Amino acid sequence: MSDDSHEHQSFETRAIHAGNTADPLTGAVVPPIYQVSTYKQDGVGGLRGGYEYSRSANPTRTALEENLAALEGGVRGLAFASGLAAEDCLLRTLLAPGDHVVIPNDAYGGTFRLFAKVVSRWGVEWSVADTSDADSIRAALTPKTKVIWVETPSNPLLGITDIAMVADIARTAGAKLVVDNTFASPYLQQPLALGADVVVHSLTKYMGGHSDVVGGALVTADAALGEELAYHQNAMGAVAGPFDSWIVLRGIKTLAVRMDRHAENAAKIVEVLKRHPKVTKVLYPGLPEHPGHEIAAKQMRNFGGMISFQVEGGEEAAVAVCNRAKLFTLGESLGGVESLIEHPGRMTHASVVGSALEVPADLIRLSVGIENADDLVADLTQALG
Ligand SMILES: Cc1ncc(COP(=O)(O)O)c(C=O)c1O
C-alpha cells in the first residue's frame, strides 16, 4: 500500500491519503479491516504481497503505519496495542543492563511507572531532570546515558521543552532523543524535524480522537532503527489489531480540524479561568506568562486542547470541582471529541505520589473537547461554584 507521493503534500492531505490507497481487489476507498491471522501461500514461501502472519504484518496495520510515518515526517511507523506497549518495545530495544536514561520531572504517570517499576528491574538506571532546562539535563547525564526522554507539552503540568535544544545535548552525549508527542499530535508539532530520533504516541488520545480505542505508536527518523524496532515489535508481539488500526486511521483523517477546534475552545476557557476568583493558577502554554510560551510558539502550530489549573481550598476543593462538572465528563484519558475533567493526584498520576514527579494536590486537568465553547464555559463556571 506504499505511496511515496505524499511527501510534498500538506499535513491535512497526508492525514487523509497517506497509507489510504484504494483496495486493490474492490476499489474500496477505505482500507478494509483485514480481520485475519494468516495468509494462503502459493507454494511454500510464496507470499502474496509479503504477508504471512498478522503479528508480523497485517495490511490494515500497514496502512496505519505508513500514515503515521508520513504525518511525523519519519521513515518508519509502527503501531502497538497501547502507548505503553510502544514505550516498552522502544526501551527494550534502545537499552541494555547498565545503561542510563534521563527522564523528565513531569510526565505521564504510566511512563514513570514503566521506568521506575519495570525497566529498572533489568539493571537500567534513571535520573530525573527538568527537561526545559539545559543545565538540569546536563547535570543528569552520565557516561552511560543512552536515552533522553521528553514529553512536551507535558502531562499534566503543560511544561514545554525546547526539542531542538535537547536534540543538541543528546547528539553531543551520544544518546537518543525520544519525544512523546501525544499532547501535541503531529499536526501541532513535528519532533523529528527538530532533531528527535524517535516519536512516541498514545494513539488512544488525539490521534484516535473519539475515546473508543487504545493504541500506541513509534515513528523513527532512521531506517535502521525502524527495522530493529519492527523486529522487536514482532518478537515481543504487542501489536495493534486490525480493527484498532482501522479506527485510528479513520480518526486521523479529521485530526487537523479537531485540533483547530480543541485549541480554539481551550483558548476561550483559559480566558474565563484566568479571571475566575477561585482559580489560583492556570497552566496553558498559550498564556504569555507561561515560562515555555515563546518556545511553544516557535515549535508548535498552536497550543493545543489541554489545560491544567489550581484552585483555592486545596485537594478537597479540587476534587469537589471535578465531581460537580456535568458536561465535562469525570474520567481519565484525553484527546477525544468530548470534554473530560480529572484530578491527576488521585487519578492519572496516582502512581507518582511520593516521587519527584508528584503533582500538586489542588490541580485539575481538562481535556477540552470540540463541543460548543459557551456550553463548556457554563459547565465549568457552575462546577467552580
Ligand atoms: C503523554 C502520554 N504518553 C503515553 C501514554 C500511555 O498511553 P496508553 O494509555 O495508550 O498506553 C499516555 C496515557 O495517558 C499519555 O498521556
Coordinates of C-alpha atoms and ligand atoms in Angstrom, one line a residue:
M1 CA 0.0 0.0 0.0
S2 CA 3.0 2.2 -0.1
D3 CA 2.8 5.5 -1.9
D4 CA 5.7 8.0 -1.7
S5 CA 4.0 10.8 -3.5
H6 CA 2.6 12.2 -0.2
E7 CA 5.9 13.7 0.8
H8 CA 5.2 17.1 -0.7
Q9 CA 1.5 17.3 0.3
S10 CA 0.3 19.4 3.2
F11 CA -0.5 17.8 6.5
E12 CA -4.3 17.7 6.1
T13 CA -3.9 15.9 2.7
R14 CA -1.4 13.4 4.0
A15 CA -3.7 12.7 7.0
I16 CA -6.4 11.6 4.6
H17 CA -4.4 9.9 1.9
A18 CA -1.1 8.5 3.2
G19 CA -1.4 4.8 3.6
N20 CA -5.1 5.0 2.5
T21 CA -4.8 3.7 -1.1
A22 CA -7.9 2.2 -2.7
D23 CA -8.3 -1.6 -2.0
P24 CA -6.6 -3.4 -5.0
L25 CA -9.3 -6.1 -5.1
T26 CA -12.5 -4.0 -5.0
G27 CA -11.5 -0.3 -5.2
A28 CA -12.9 0.4 -1.8
V29 CA -11.7 3.9 -0.9
V30 CA -11.1 3.0 2.7
P31 CA -8.6 0.2 3.5
P32 CA -10.6 -2.8 4.6
I33 CA -10.3 -4.3 8.1
Y34 CA -8.2 -7.4 7.3
Q35 CA -9.5 -9.3 10.3
V36 CA -7.3 -12.3 9.7
S37 CA -4.4 -14.1 11.4
T38 CA -2.8 -16.0 8.5
Y39 CA -2.4 -15.8 4.7
K40 CA -2.6 -18.5 2.0
Q41 CA 0.8 -19.2 0.4
D42 CA 1.2 -20.1 -3.2
G43 CA 3.6 -22.9 -2.6
V44 CA 5.9 -22.9 0.5
G45 CA 7.3 -19.3 0.9
G46 CA 5.1 -18.0 -1.9
L47 CA 3.7 -14.9 -0.2
R48 CA 1.2 -12.7 -1.9
G49 CA 2.0 -9.1 -1.0
G50 CA 4.5 -10.2 1.7
Y51 CA 2.0 -11.1 4.4
E52 CA 2.4 -14.4 6.2
Y53 CA 1.1 -13.9 9.8
S54 CA -0.7 -10.9 11.3
R55 CA 1.7 -10.4 14.3
S56 CA 4.5 -9.8 11.8
A57 CA 2.4 -7.6 9.5
N58 CA -1.3 -7.0 8.6
P59 CA -2.4 -4.8 5.7
T60 CA -4.7 -2.6 7.8
R61 CA -1.9 -2.1 10.3
T62 CA 0.5 -1.4 7.4
A63 CA -1.9 1.3 6.2
L64 CA -1.8 3.0 9.6
E65 CA 1.9 2.6 10.0
E66 CA 2.5 4.3 6.6
N67 CA 0.1 7.0 7.6
L68 CA 1.9 7.6 10.9
A69 CA 5.3 7.8 9.3
A70 CA 4.0 10.3 6.7
L71 CA 2.4 12.5 9.4
E72 CA 5.5 12.7 11.6
G73 CA 7.9 13.1 8.7
G74 CA 9.7 9.8 9.6
V75 CA 10.8 6.8 7.6
R76 CA 9.1 4.1 9.7
G77 CA 5.9 4.0 11.7
L78 CA 5.0 1.1 14.0
A79 CA 1.6 0.6 15.6
F80 CA 1.2 -1.1 19.0
A81 CA -1.6 -2.3 21.3
S82 CA -1.2 0.7 23.6
G83 CA 1.1 3.7 24.1
L84 CA 2.9 1.8 26.9
A85 CA 3.4 -1.2 24.7
A86 CA 5.1 1.1 22.2
E87 CA 7.3 2.6 25.0
D88 CA 8.2 -0.9 26.4
C89 CA 9.3 -2.1 22.9
L90 CA 11.3 1.1 22.4
L91 CA 13.1 0.9 25.8
R92 CA 13.9 -2.8 25.5
T93 CA 15.4 -2.0 22.0
L94 CA 17.4 1.0 23.0
L95 CA 18.6 -0.1 26.4
A96 CA 20.7 -2.9 27.9
P97 CA 21.6 -3.6 31.6
G98 CA 24.0 -0.9 32.9
D99 CA 22.6 1.8 30.6
H100 CA 21.2 5.1 31.9
V101 CA 18.2 7.2 31.0
V102 CA 17.2 10.8 31.7
I103 CA 13.5 11.2 32.3
P104 CA 11.5 14.4 32.8
N105 CA 10.3 15.6 36.2
D106 CA 6.8 15.9 34.6
A107 CA 5.5 13.1 32.5
Y108 CA 2.6 10.7 32.2
G109 CA 2.5 8.6 35.4
G110 CA 2.4 5.3 33.5
T111 CA 5.6 6.2 31.7
F112 CA 7.3 6.9 35.0
R113 CA 6.0 3.6 36.4
L114 CA 7.4 1.8 33.4
F115 CA 10.9 3.2 34.2
A116 CA 10.7 3.0 37.9
K117 CA 9.0 -0.3 38.4
V118 CA 9.7 -2.4 35.3
V119 CA 12.7 -1.3 33.2
S120 CA 14.8 -0.5 36.4
R121 CA 14.5 -4.2 37.4
W122 CA 16.6 -5.1 34.3
G123 CA 19.5 -3.0 35.6
V124 CA 18.7 0.2 33.8
E125 CA 19.5 3.3 35.8
W126 CA 17.5 6.5 35.5
S127 CA 17.7 10.1 36.7
V128 CA 15.1 12.8 36.8
A129 CA 15.7 16.2 35.1
D130 CA 13.8 19.4 34.4
T131 CA 14.0 18.9 30.6
S132 CA 13.1 22.6 30.0
D133 CA 16.5 23.5 31.5
A134 CA 19.7 22.6 29.6
D135 CA 21.8 22.7 32.8
S136 CA 19.4 20.3 34.6
I137 CA 19.7 17.8 31.7
R138 CA 23.5 18.1 31.6
A139 CA 23.7 17.6 35.3
A140 CA 21.7 14.3 35.0
L141 CA 23.8 12.8 32.2
T142 CA 26.3 10.0 32.9
P143 CA 28.8 8.4 30.6
K144 CA 26.2 5.6 30.3
T145 CA 23.2 7.8 29.2
K146 CA 21.7 6.2 26.1
V147 CA 18.3 7.9 26.1
I148 CA 16.9 11.3 26.9
W149 CA 13.1 11.2 27.3
V150 CA 11.0 14.3 26.7
E151 CA 7.3 14.9 26.9
T152 CA 6.2 18.3 25.6
P153 CA 3.7 19.7 26.4
S154 CA 3.9 17.5 29.5
N155 CA 1.2 15.6 31.3
P156 CA -0.3 17.1 33.5
L157 CA 1.7 20.4 34.2
L158 CA 1.8 21.5 30.5
G159 CA 5.6 22.2 30.7
I160 CA 7.3 23.0 27.5
T161 CA 10.7 21.6 26.4
D162 CA 12.8 23.1 23.6
I163 CA 13.1 19.9 21.4
A164 CA 15.9 21.3 19.2
M165 CA 17.9 22.3 22.4
V166 CA 17.7 18.8 23.9
A167 CA 18.5 17.3 20.5
D168 CA 21.8 19.1 20.5
I169 CA 22.6 17.9 24.0
A170 CA 21.6 14.3 23.1
R171 CA 23.8 14.3 20.0
T172 CA 26.8 15.6 21.9
A173 CA 26.2 12.9 24.6
G174 CA 25.7 10.1 22.1
A175 CA 22.2 9.5 23.4
K176 CA 18.9 9.1 21.5
L177 CA 16.3 11.7 22.0
V178 CA 12.7 10.3 22.4
V179 CA 9.8 12.7 22.3
D180 CA 6.3 11.7 23.5
N181 CA 4.2 13.8 21.1
T182 CA 0.8 12.6 22.5
F183 CA -0.4 16.0 23.8
A184 CA 0.5 18.0 20.6
S185 CA -0.1 15.4 17.9
P186 CA 1.9 15.7 14.6
Y187 CA -0.5 18.4 13.4
L188 CA 0.8 20.8 16.1
Q189 CA 4.4 19.6 16.5
Q190 CA 7.0 17.7 14.4
P191 CA 9.7 16.5 16.8
L192 CA 11.7 14.6 14.1
A193 CA 12.2 17.8 12.1
L194 CA 13.6 19.4 15.3
G195 CA 16.2 16.6 15.8
A196 CA 14.4 13.9 17.8
D197 CA 15.3 10.3 16.9
V198 CA 12.0 8.7 17.9
V199 CA 8.5 9.9 18.4
V200 CA 6.2 8.1 20.8
H201 CA 2.4 8.3 20.7
S202 CA -0.5 7.1 22.8
L203 CA -2.9 6.8 19.8
T204 CA -5.6 6.4 22.4
K205 CA -5.7 10.2 22.6
Y206 CA -5.9 12.9 19.8
M207 CA -4.9 10.5 17.0
G208 CA -7.9 8.2 17.6
G209 CA -9.7 11.2 18.9
H210 CA -13.1 9.6 19.9
S211 CA -12.3 7.7 23.2
D212 CA -13.1 4.4 21.5
V213 CA -9.7 2.7 21.1
V214 CA -6.4 2.1 22.9
G215 CA -3.3 2.1 20.8
G216 CA 0.3 3.3 20.6
A217 CA 3.0 4.2 18.0
L218 CA 6.6 4.7 17.4
V219 CA 8.0 6.7 14.4
T220 CA 11.7 6.8 13.6
A221 CA 13.8 9.2 11.6
D222 CA 16.3 6.4 10.9
A223 CA 15.6 3.3 8.8
A224 CA 18.0 1.0 10.6
L225 CA 16.5 1.8 14.0
G226 CA 13.0 1.4 12.4
E227 CA 14.0 -2.0 11.2
E228 CA 15.3 -3.0 14.6
L229 CA 12.1 -1.8 16.3
A230 CA 10.0 -3.7 13.7
Y231 CA 11.9 -6.8 14.5
H232 CA 11.3 -6.4 18.2
Q233 CA 7.6 -5.4 17.6
N234 CA 7.2 -8.9 16.1
A235 CA 9.4 -10.6 18.6
M236 CA 7.6 -9.1 21.6
G237 CA 4.2 -9.2 20.0
A238 CA 2.2 -6.3 21.4
V239 CA 0.9 -5.2 18.0
A240 CA -2.2 -3.1 17.1
G241 CA -5.0 -5.3 15.9
P242 CA -6.7 -4.8 12.5
F243 CA -9.9 -3.2 13.8
D244 CA -8.0 -0.9 16.2
S245 CA -5.6 0.1 13.4
W246 CA -8.6 0.9 11.1
I247 CA -10.4 3.0 13.7
V248 CA -7.3 5.1 14.4
L249 CA -6.7 5.5 10.7
R250 CA -10.3 6.8 10.5
G251 CA -9.8 9.2 13.4
I252 CA -6.6 10.6 12.0
K253 CA -8.5 11.9 8.9
T254 CA -10.1 14.6 11.0
L255 CA -7.1 15.3 13.2
A256 CA -6.4 18.7 11.8
V257 CA -9.9 20.1 12.1
R258 CA -10.3 18.6 15.5
M259 CA -7.1 20.1 16.8
D260 CA -8.0 23.5 15.5
R261 CA -11.3 23.4 17.4
H262 CA -9.7 21.9 20.6
A263 CA -7.2 24.8 20.6
E264 CA -9.9 27.4 19.9
N265 CA -12.1 26.1 22.7
A266 CA -9.2 25.8 25.1
A267 CA -8.1 29.4 24.5
K268 CA -11.7 30.6 25.3
I269 CA -11.8 28.5 28.5
V270 CA -8.3 29.8 29.6
E271 CA -9.6 33.4 29.4
V272 CA -12.5 32.5 31.8
L273 CA -10.3 30.5 34.2
K274 CA -7.8 33.4 34.4
R275 CA -10.5 35.8 35.6
H276 CA -12.2 33.4 38.0
P277 CA -11.7 34.3 41.7
K278 CA -11.4 30.6 42.8
V279 CA -8.7 29.8 40.3
T280 CA -5.2 30.4 41.7
K281 CA -3.1 29.4 38.7
V282 CA -3.8 28.4 35.0
L283 CA -1.2 26.3 33.2
Y284 CA -1.5 26.7 29.5
P285 CA 1.4 27.2 27.0
G286 CA -0.7 29.8 25.1
L287 CA -0.5 32.2 28.0
P288 CA 2.2 34.8 27.5
E289 CA 3.2 34.4 31.2
H290 CA 3.8 30.6 30.8
P291 CA 7.6 30.1 31.1
G292 CA 7.6 28.0 27.9
H293 CA 5.3 30.3 25.9
E294 CA 8.0 31.5 23.5
I295 CA 9.4 28.1 22.8
A296 CA 5.9 26.6 22.3
A297 CA 5.1 29.4 19.9
K298 CA 8.3 28.6 18.0
Q299 CA 7.9 24.8 17.8
M300 CA 4.1 24.3 17.8
R301 CA 1.5 25.4 15.3
N302 CA -0.9 26.1 18.1
F303 CA -1.1 25.5 21.9
G304 CA -3.5 22.5 22.0
G305 CA -6.5 21.4 23.9
M306 CA -5.1 20.5 27.3
I307 CA -5.4 22.9 30.3
S308 CA -4.4 22.4 33.9
F309 CA -5.4 24.8 36.8
Q310 CA -5.2 25.1 40.5
V311 CA -8.0 26.1 42.8
E312 CA -8.4 27.8 46.2
G313 CA -9.1 25.3 49.0
G314 CA -6.6 22.6 48.3
E315 CA -7.2 18.9 47.4
E316 CA -10.8 18.6 48.6
A317 CA -11.9 21.7 46.7
A318 CA -10.3 20.4 43.5
V319 CA -12.0 17.1 43.9
A320 CA -15.3 18.8 44.5
V321 CA -15.0 20.8 41.3
C322 CA -14.3 17.6 39.4
N323 CA -17.4 15.9 41.0
R324 CA -19.7 18.9 40.2
A325 CA -18.9 19.0 36.5
K326 CA -21.6 17.7 34.3
L327 CA -20.8 18.4 30.6
F328 CA -17.1 17.8 31.3
T329 CA -17.1 14.0 32.0
L330 CA -15.1 13.0 35.0
G331 CA -12.7 10.5 33.6
E332 CA -9.1 9.6 32.8
S333 CA -7.6 9.8 29.3
L334 CA -7.7 12.8 27.0
G335 CA -7.9 13.9 23.4
G336 CA -11.4 12.8 22.5
V337 CA -14.1 15.0 21.0
E338 CA -15.9 15.1 24.3
S339 CA -14.5 17.2 27.2
L340 CA -13.0 15.4 30.2
I341 CA -12.1 16.6 33.7
E342 CA -9.9 14.8 36.2
H343 CA -7.9 15.1 39.4
P344 CA -4.4 14.0 38.4
G345 CA -3.2 13.5 42.0
R346 CA -5.9 10.8 42.7
M347 CA -6.4 9.6 39.1
T348 CA -3.9 9.6 36.2
H349 CA -0.9 10.4 38.3
A350 CA -1.6 8.4 41.5
S351 CA 1.4 6.2 40.6
V352 CA 3.8 9.1 41.0
V353 CA 2.8 10.1 44.5
G354 CA 5.9 10.3 46.7
S355 CA 8.2 10.6 43.7
A356 CA 10.0 13.6 42.1
L357 CA 7.0 13.6 39.7
E358 CA 4.3 14.2 42.3
V359 CA 1.8 16.8 41.2
P360 CA 0.1 19.5 43.2
A361 CA -2.9 18.2 45.2
D362 CA -5.1 21.2 44.1
L363 CA -4.5 20.5 40.4
I364 CA -7.3 19.9 38.0
R365 CA -6.7 18.8 34.4
L366 CA -9.1 19.5 31.5
S367 CA -9.1 17.8 28.1
V368 CA -11.1 20.4 26.2
G369 CA -13.4 18.8 23.6
I370 CA -14.9 20.2 20.4
E371 CA -18.4 20.9 21.9
N372 CA -19.7 24.5 21.8
A373 CA -17.3 26.6 23.9
D374 CA -20.1 28.6 25.7
D375 CA -21.7 25.3 26.9
L376 CA -18.3 24.3 28.2
V377 CA -17.7 27.6 30.0
A378 CA -21.2 27.4 31.6
D379 CA -20.4 24.0 33.0
L380 CA -17.0 24.9 34.4
T381 CA -18.5 28.1 35.9
Q382 CA -21.2 26.1 37.7
A383 CA -18.6 23.4 38.8
L384 CA -16.3 26.1 40.3
G385 CA -19.3 27.3 42.3
Ligands
LIG1 C1 1.5 11.6 27.4 C2 1.2 10.1 27.4 N1 2.0 9.2 27.0 C3 1.7 7.9 27.0 C4 0.6 7.4 27.5 C5 0.3 5.9 27.5 O1 -0.6 5.5 26.5 P1 -1.6 4.3 26.6 O2 -2.6 4.7 27.7 O3 -2.2 4.3 25.3 O4 -0.9 3.1 26.9 C6 -0.4 8.3 28.0 C7 -1.7 7.8 28.5 O5 -2.4 8.6 29.2 C8 -0.1 9.7 27.9 O6 -0.9 10.6 28.4

